[in-house]
Coordinates of C-alpha atoms in Angstrom, one line a residue:
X24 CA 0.0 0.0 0.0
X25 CA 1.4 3.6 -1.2
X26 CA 2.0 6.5 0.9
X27 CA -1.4 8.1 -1.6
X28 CA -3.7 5.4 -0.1
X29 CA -2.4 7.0 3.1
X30 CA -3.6 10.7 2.6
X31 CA -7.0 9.5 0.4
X32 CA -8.1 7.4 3.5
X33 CA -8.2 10.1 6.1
X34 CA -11.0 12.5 6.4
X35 CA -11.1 16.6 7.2
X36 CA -11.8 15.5 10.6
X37 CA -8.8 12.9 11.0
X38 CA -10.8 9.9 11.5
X39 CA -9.9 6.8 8.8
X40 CA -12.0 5.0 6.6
X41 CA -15.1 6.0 8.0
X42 CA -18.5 4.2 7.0
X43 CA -15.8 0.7 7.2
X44 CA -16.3 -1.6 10.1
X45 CA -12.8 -1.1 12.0
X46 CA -14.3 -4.9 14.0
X47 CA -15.3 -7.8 11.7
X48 CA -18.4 -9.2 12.5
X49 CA -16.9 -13.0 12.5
X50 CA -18.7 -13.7 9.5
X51 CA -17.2 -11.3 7.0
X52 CA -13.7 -12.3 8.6
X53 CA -14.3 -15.5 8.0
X54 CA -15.1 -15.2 4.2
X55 CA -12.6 -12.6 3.8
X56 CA -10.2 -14.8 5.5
X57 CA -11.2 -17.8 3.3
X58 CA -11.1 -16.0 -0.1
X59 CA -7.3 -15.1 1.1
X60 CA -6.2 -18.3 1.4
X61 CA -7.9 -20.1 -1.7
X62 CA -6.9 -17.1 -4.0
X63 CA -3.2 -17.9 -2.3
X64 CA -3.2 -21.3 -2.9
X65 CA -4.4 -21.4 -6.4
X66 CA -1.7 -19.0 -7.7
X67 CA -4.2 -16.4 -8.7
X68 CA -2.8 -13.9 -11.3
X69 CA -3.0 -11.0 -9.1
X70 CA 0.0 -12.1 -7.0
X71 CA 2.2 -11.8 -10.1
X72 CA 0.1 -7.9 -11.5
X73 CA 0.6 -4.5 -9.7
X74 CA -3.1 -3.6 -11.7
X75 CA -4.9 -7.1 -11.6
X76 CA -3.9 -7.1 -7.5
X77 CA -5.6 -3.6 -7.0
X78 CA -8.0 -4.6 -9.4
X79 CA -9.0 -7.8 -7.1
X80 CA -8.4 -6.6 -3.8
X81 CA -10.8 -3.5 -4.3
X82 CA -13.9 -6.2 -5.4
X83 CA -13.0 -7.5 -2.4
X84 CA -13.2 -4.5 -0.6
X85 CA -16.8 -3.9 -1.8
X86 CA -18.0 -7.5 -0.9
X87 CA -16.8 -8.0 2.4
X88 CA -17.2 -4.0 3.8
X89 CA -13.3 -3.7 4.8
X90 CA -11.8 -0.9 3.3
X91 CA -9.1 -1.5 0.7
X92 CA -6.6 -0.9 3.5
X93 CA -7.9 -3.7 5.4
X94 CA -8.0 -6.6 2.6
X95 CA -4.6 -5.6 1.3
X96 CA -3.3 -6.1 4.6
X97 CA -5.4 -9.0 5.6
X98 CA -3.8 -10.5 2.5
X99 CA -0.4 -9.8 2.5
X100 CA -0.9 -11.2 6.3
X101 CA -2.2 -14.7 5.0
X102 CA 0.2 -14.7 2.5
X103 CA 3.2 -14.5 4.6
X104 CA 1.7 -16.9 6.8
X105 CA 1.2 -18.8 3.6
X106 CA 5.1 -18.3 3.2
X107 CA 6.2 -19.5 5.7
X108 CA 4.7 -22.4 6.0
X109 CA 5.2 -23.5 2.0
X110 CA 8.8 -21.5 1.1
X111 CA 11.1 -24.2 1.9
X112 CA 9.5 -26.4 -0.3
X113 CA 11.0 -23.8 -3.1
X114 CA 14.4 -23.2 -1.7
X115 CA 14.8 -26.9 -1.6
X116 CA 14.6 -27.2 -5.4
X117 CA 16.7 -24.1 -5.8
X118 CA 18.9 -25.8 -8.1
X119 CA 16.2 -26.9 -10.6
X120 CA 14.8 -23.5 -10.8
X121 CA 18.0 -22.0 -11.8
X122 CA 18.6 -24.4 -14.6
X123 CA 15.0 -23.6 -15.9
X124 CA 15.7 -19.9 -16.1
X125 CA 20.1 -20.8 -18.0
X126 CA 17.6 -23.0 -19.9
X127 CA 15.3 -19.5 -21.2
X128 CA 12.5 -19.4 -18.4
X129 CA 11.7 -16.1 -17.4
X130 CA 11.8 -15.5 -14.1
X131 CA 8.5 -14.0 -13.7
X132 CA 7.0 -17.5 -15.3
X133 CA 9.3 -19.3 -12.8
X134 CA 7.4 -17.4 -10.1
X135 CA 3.7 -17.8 -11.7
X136 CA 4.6 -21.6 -12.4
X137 CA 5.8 -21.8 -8.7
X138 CA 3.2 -20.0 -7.3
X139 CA 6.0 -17.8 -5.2
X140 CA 6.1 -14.0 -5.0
X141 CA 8.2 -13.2 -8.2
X142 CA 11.0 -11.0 -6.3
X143 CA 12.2 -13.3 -4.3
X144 CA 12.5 -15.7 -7.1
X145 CA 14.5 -12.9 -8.5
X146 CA 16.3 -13.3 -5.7
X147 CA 17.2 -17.1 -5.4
X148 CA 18.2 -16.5 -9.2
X149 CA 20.5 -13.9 -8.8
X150 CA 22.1 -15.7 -5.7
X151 CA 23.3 -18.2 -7.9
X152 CA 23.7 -17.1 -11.4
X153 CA 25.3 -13.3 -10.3
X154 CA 28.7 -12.6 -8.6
X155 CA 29.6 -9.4 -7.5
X156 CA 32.2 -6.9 -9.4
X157 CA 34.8 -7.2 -6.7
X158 CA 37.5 -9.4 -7.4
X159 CA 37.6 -10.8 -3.9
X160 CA 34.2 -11.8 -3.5
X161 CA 33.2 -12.4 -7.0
X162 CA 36.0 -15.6 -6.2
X163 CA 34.6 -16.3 -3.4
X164 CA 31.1 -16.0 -4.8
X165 CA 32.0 -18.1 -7.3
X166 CA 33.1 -21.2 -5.6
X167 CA 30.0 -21.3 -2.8
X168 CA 26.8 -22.0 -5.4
X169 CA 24.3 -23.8 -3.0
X170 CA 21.6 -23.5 -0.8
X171 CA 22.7 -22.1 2.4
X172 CA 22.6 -18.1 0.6
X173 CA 18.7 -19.3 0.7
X174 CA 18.4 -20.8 3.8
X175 CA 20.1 -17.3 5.1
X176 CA 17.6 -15.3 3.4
X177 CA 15.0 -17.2 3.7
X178 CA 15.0 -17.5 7.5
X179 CA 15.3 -13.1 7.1
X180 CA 12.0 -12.9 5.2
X181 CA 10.4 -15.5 7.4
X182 CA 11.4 -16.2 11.3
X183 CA 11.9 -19.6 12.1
X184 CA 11.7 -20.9 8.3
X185 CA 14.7 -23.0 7.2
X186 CA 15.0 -24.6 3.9
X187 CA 18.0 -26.6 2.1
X188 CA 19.5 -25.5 -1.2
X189 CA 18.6 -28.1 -4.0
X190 CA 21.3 -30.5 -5.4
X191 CA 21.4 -32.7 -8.6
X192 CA 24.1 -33.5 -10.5
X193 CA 25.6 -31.6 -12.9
X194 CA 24.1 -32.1 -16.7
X195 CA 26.0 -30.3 -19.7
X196 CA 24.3 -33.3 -22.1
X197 CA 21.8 -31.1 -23.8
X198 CA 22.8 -28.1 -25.8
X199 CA 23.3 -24.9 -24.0
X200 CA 22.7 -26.7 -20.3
X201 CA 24.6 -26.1 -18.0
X202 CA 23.7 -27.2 -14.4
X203 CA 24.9 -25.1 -11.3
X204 CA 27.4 -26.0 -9.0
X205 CA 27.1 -27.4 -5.4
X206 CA 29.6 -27.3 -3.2
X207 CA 30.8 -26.6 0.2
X208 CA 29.2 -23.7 2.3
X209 CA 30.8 -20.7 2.2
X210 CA 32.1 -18.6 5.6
X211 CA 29.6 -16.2 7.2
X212 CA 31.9 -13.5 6.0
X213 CA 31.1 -14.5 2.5
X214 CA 27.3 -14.9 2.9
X215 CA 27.3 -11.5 4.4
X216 CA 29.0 -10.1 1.6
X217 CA 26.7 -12.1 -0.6
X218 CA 23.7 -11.1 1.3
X219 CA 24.7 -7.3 0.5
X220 CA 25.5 -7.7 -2.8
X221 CA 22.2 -9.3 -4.1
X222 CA 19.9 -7.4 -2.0
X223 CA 21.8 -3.9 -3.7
X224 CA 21.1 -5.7 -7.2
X225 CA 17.7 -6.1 -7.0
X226 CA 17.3 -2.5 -5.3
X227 CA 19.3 -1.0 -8.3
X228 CA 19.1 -4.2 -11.4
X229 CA 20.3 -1.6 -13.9
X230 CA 23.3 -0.7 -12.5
X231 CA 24.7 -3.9 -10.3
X232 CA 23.3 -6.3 -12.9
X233 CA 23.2 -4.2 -16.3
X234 CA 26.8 -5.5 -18.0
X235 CA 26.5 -9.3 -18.4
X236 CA 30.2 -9.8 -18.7
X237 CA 31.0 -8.2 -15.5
X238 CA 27.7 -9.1 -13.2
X239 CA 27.6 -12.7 -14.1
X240 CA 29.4 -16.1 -13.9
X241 CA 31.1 -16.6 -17.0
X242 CA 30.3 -20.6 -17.0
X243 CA 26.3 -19.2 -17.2
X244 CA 26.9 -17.0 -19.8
X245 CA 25.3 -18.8 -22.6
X246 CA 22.0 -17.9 -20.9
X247 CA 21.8 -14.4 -22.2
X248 CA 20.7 -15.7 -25.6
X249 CA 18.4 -18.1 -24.2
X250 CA 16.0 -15.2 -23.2
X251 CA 13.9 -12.3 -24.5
X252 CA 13.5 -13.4 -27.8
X253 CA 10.2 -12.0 -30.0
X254 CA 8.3 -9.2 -28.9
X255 CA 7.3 -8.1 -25.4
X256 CA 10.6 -6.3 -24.9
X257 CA 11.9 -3.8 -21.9
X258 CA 11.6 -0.7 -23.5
X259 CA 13.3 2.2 -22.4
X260 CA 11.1 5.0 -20.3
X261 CA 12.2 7.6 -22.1
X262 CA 13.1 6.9 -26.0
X263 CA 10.8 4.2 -25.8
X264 CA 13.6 1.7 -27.4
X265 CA 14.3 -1.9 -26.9
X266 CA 16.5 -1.9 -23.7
X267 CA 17.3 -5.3 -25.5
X268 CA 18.6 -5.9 -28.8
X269 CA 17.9 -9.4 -30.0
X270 CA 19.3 -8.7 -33.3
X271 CA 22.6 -7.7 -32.1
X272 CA 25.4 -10.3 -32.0
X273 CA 27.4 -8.0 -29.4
X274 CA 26.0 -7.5 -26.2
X275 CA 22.7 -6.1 -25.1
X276 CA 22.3 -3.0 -23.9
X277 CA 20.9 -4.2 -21.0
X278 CA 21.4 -8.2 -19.8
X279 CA 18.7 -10.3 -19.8
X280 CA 19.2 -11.2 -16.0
X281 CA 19.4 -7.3 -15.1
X282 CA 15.6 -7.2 -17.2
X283 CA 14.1 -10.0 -15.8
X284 CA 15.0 -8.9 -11.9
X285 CA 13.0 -5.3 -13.1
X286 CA 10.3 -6.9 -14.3
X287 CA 9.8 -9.3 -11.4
X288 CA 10.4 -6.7 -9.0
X289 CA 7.9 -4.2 -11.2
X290 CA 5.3 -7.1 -11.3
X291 CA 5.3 -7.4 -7.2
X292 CA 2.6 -6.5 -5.4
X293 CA 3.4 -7.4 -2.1
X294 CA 7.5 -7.8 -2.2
X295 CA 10.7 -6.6 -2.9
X296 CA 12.6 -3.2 -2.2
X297 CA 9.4 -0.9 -3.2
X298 CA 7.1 -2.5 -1.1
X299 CA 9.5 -2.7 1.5
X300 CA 10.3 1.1 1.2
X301 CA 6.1 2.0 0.8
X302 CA 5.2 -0.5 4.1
X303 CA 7.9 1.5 6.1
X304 CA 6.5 5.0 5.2
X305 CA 3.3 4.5 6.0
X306 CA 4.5 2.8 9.1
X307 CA 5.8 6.4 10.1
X308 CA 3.2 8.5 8.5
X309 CA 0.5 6.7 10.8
X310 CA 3.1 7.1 14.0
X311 CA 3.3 10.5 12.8
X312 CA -0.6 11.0 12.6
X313 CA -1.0 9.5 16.2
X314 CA 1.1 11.7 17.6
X315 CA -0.9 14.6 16.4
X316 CA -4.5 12.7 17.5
X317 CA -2.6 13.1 20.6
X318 CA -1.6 16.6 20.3
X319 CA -4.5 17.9 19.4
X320 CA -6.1 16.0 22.8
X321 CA -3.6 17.7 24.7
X322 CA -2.0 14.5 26.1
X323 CA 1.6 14.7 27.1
X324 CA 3.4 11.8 25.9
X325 CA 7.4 10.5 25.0
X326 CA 7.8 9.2 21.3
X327 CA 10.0 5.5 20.9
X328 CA 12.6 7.9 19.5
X329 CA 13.0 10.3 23.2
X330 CA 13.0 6.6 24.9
X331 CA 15.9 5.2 22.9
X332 CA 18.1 8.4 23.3
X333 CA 17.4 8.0 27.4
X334 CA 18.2 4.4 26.6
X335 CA 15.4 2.8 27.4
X336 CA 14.8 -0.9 25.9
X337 CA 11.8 -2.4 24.4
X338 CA 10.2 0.8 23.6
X339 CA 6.4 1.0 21.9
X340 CA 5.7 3.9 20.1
X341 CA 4.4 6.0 22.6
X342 CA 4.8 6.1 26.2
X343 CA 2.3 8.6 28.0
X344 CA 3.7 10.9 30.8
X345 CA 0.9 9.8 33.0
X346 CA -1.8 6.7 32.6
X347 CA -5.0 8.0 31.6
X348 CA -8.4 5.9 30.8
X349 CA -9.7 5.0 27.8
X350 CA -13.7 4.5 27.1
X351 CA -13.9 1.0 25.4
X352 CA -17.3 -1.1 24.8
X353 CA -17.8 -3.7 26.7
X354 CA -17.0 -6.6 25.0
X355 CA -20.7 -8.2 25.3
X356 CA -21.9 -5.7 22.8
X357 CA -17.9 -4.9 20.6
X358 CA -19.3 -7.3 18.0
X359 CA -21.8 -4.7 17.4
X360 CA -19.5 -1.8 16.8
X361 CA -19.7 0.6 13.5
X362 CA -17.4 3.7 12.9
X363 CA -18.5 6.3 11.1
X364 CA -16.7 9.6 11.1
X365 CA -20.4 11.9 12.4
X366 CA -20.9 9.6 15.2
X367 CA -17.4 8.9 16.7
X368 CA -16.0 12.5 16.3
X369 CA -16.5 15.7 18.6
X370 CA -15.9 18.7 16.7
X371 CA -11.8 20.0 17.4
X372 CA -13.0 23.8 16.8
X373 CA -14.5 23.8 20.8
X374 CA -14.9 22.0 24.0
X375 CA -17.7 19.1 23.7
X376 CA -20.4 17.8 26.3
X377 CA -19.4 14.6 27.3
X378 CA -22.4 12.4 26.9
X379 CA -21.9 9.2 30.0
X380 CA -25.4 8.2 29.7
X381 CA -24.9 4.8 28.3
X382 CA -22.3 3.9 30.2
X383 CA -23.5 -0.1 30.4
X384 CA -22.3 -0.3 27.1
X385 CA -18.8 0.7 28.2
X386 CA -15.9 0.3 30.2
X387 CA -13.1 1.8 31.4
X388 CA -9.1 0.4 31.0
X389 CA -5.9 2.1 31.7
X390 CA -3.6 2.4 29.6
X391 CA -0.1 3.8 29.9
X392 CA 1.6 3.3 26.8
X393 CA -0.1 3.0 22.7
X394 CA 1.6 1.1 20.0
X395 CA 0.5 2.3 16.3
X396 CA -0.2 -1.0 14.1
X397 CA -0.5 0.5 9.9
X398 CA -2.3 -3.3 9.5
X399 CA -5.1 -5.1 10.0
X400 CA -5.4 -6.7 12.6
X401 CA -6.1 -10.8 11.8
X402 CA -6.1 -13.6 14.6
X403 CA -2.5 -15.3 13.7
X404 CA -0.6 -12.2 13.2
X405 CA -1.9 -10.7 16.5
X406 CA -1.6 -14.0 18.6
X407 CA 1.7 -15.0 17.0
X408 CA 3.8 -11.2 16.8
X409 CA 1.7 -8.3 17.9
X410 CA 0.5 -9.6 21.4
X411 CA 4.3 -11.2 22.6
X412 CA 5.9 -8.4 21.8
X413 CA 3.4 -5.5 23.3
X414 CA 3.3 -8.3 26.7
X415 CA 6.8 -7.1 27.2
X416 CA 5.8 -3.6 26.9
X417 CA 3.0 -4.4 29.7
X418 CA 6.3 -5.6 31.9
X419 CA 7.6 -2.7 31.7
X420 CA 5.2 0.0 31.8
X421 CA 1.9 -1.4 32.9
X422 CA -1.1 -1.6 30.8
X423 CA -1.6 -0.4 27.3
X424 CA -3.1 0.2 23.8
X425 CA -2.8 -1.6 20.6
X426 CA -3.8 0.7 17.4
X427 CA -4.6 -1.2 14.6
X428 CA -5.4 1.5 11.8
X429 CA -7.0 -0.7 9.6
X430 CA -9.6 -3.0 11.7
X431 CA -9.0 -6.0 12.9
X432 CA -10.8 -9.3 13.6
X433 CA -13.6 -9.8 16.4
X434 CA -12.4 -9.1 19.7
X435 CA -13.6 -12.4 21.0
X436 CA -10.7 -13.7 18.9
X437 CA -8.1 -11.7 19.6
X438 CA -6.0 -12.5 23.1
X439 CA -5.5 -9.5 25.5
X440 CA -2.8 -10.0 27.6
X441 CA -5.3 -11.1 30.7
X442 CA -6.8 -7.9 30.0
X443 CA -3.8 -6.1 30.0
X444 CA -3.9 -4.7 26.4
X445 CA -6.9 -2.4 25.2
X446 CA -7.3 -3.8 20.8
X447 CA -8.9 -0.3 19.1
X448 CA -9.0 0.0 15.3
X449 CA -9.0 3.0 12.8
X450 CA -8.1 5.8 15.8
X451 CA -7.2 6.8 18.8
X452 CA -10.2 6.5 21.6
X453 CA -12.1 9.5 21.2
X454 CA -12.4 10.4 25.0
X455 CA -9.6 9.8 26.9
X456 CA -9.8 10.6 31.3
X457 CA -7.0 12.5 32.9
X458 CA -6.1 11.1 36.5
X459 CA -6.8 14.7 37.6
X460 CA -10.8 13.7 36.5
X461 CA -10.8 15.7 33.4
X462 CA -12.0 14.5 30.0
X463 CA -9.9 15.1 26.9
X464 CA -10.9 14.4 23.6
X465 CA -10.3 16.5 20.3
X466 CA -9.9 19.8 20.4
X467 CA -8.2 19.3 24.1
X468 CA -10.1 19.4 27.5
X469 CA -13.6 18.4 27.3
X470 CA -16.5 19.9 29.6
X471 CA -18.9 17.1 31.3

């Protein structure tokens, strides 16, 4: 999800996505939950199209009354779930994959026929077929073609997953086959260096990977003919040219391995260095829009950045100077919860009354610290990351407040920490108690 989605989702009155339900009624989670997984499974085109995955997702949207937010994060969630669980049985066939693409497989049809996110097929490619320009480790590179470079970066994208690198014995019997080596593992200096080198080429293909003879293993290549052939071609952005030149016995402007990564990485939705960079933004730009929720309540509070420079460990992303109490519905009647921006927002231009008359459908918690979550909030990827990391939070400060800005699932699913962490979605709590007894919502101290 862009920054844009970011800015287009919040209203004039800083409340996101109203008229969405920021709590699933456990029927739509279920479906929407379901159609994740069987559209994951089957391979569906829209995990290997930027416009057929925006295309898809916002249908979705419409028939299961999340906002776009919402699915693409429910989905992304499944599918590194999904990941984790099935990317080892990739990595252990690494071999086999590499000779398809000497062989003339694209890499984007290696992912589609694999049914794995096309960058990091890019990437298990380039680990083996690529070396880097400096003589040092380009020797070193060289000599260390096997699986542990993916088990190393596998176990980076996905905690706790380990794979083996493929083996099979060399083959040069056909015509232009060559089969990739397999030898000893290299030294963890090496796979760092490795590590660096191929995670700069697919950041910047065109210039790590654009010269074949100097960004790949000469014994490999023969596969630079074995590619790109007919139309369909690169072209470039500017003079609109073949970045290619299939009719050119000298070398292509561009390789074909240095094409291929782009158009994997292009083609996307959910990995690579773009997404990477576009997840972290919006990561800050929602810290960012807490902090001023916060502001403009008039509630002093220490960022995760003023913690770490006092060197404080563990830090959420806000920690409040005082605890204050936060007006949450009971959870007897949370199922039955709709946002809509009228309803859920006092006006920031004055001081509102403070209407307490139906209190029995609320309850009060105190919190001392909020964490800002720019997800959606599903059962596995709270129960299995969110809640043990926020528990240590509650060791250390007390109870707190988990934000997840794009919904989450029914409460009744979601664990708590014993009651010890407050689950909100789309905004911060729109009345918030002072321990001195005064109310503060938006716009600053409220009148009861």
């Amino acid at each position: 999800m862009s920054s844009s989605h970011l800015r287009s989702s919040i209203s004039s009155s800083g409340n996101p996505r109203g008229g969405y339900h920021l709590e699933c009624s456990s029927g739509d989670y279920d479906q929407a939950e379901a159609w994740c997984r069987q559209t994951i499974s089957s391979g569906h085109e829209m995990m290997f199209s930027l416009k057929a995955f925006h295309e898809e997702i916002g249908s979705a949207s419409g028939r299961f009354g999340l906002s776009f937010e919402a699915i693409h994060s429910l989905f992304r969630n499944a599918h590194v779930i999904h990941m984790k669980r099935n990317s080892h049985s990739i990595r252990s066939q690494t071999m086999r994959h590499v000779k398809s693409y000497l062989n003339g497989t694209a890499i984007l049809n290696l992912s589609k026929k694999c049914n794995y996110p096309p960058s990091m097929m890019a990437r298990l490619i380039v680990e083996n077929v690529a070396h880097s320009s400096s003589p040092s480790s380009s020797s070193s590179h060289s000599n260390s073609h096997n699986g542990t470079k993916g088990r190393e970066t596998s176990t980076n994208l996905f905690d706790g997953t380990t794979s083996s690198g493929g083996g099979g014995k060399n083959n040069t019997n056909s015509h232009n086959t060559a089969a990739p080596r397999n030898t000893s593992a290299a030294s963890n200096n090496n796979n760092n260096t490795t590590k660096k080198f191929v995670t700069e080429a697919l950041r910047h293909p065109e210039k790590v990977l654009g010269c074949a003879s100097t960004s790949i293993l000469p014994e490999y290549m023969f596969s630079e003919k074995n590619g790109f052939k007919g139309p369909g071609q690169l072209l470039d952005n500017f003079s609109q040219k073949p970045l290619y030149d299939t009719n050119s016995d000298h070398s292509p402007l561009l390789s074909r391995l240095c094409l291929e990564v782009r158009e994997a990485i292009d083609s996307d939705p959910m990995y690579g260095p773009r997404q990477d960079r576009e997840r972290h933004n919006v990561g800050i730009e929602y810290e960012l829009l807490l902090e001023q929720e916060l502001r403009s309540m008039d509630i002093p509070f220490e960022t995760e950045a003023e913690l770490r420079v006092r060197g404080t460990a563990r830090t959420p992303d806000i920690l409040l100077a005082c605890p204050v109490g936060v007006r949450v519905r009971k959870k007897e009647s949370r199922s039955q919860l709709h946002i809509n921006n009228e309803e859920n927002t006092p006006s920031p231009q004055k001081p509102s009354l403070v209407n307490l008359d139906d209190d029995g459908e609320y309850e009060w918690k105190i919190v001392c610290w909020i964490d800002s979550k720019a997800l959606f909030g599903d059962v596995e990827t709270h129960t299995n990351s969110v809640l043990p990391q926020v528990e240590t939070y509650v060791h250390r400060f007390g109870p707190g407040l988990v934000l997840y800005w794009f919904g989450h699932a029914p409460l009744s699913r979601l664990g708590d920490g014993h009651g010890d962490v407050v689950i909100v979605g789309g905004n911060v709590p729109d009345l918030l108690l002072m321990p001195t007894g005064e109310f503060h919502g938006r716009g600053g101290r409220l009148m009861v």
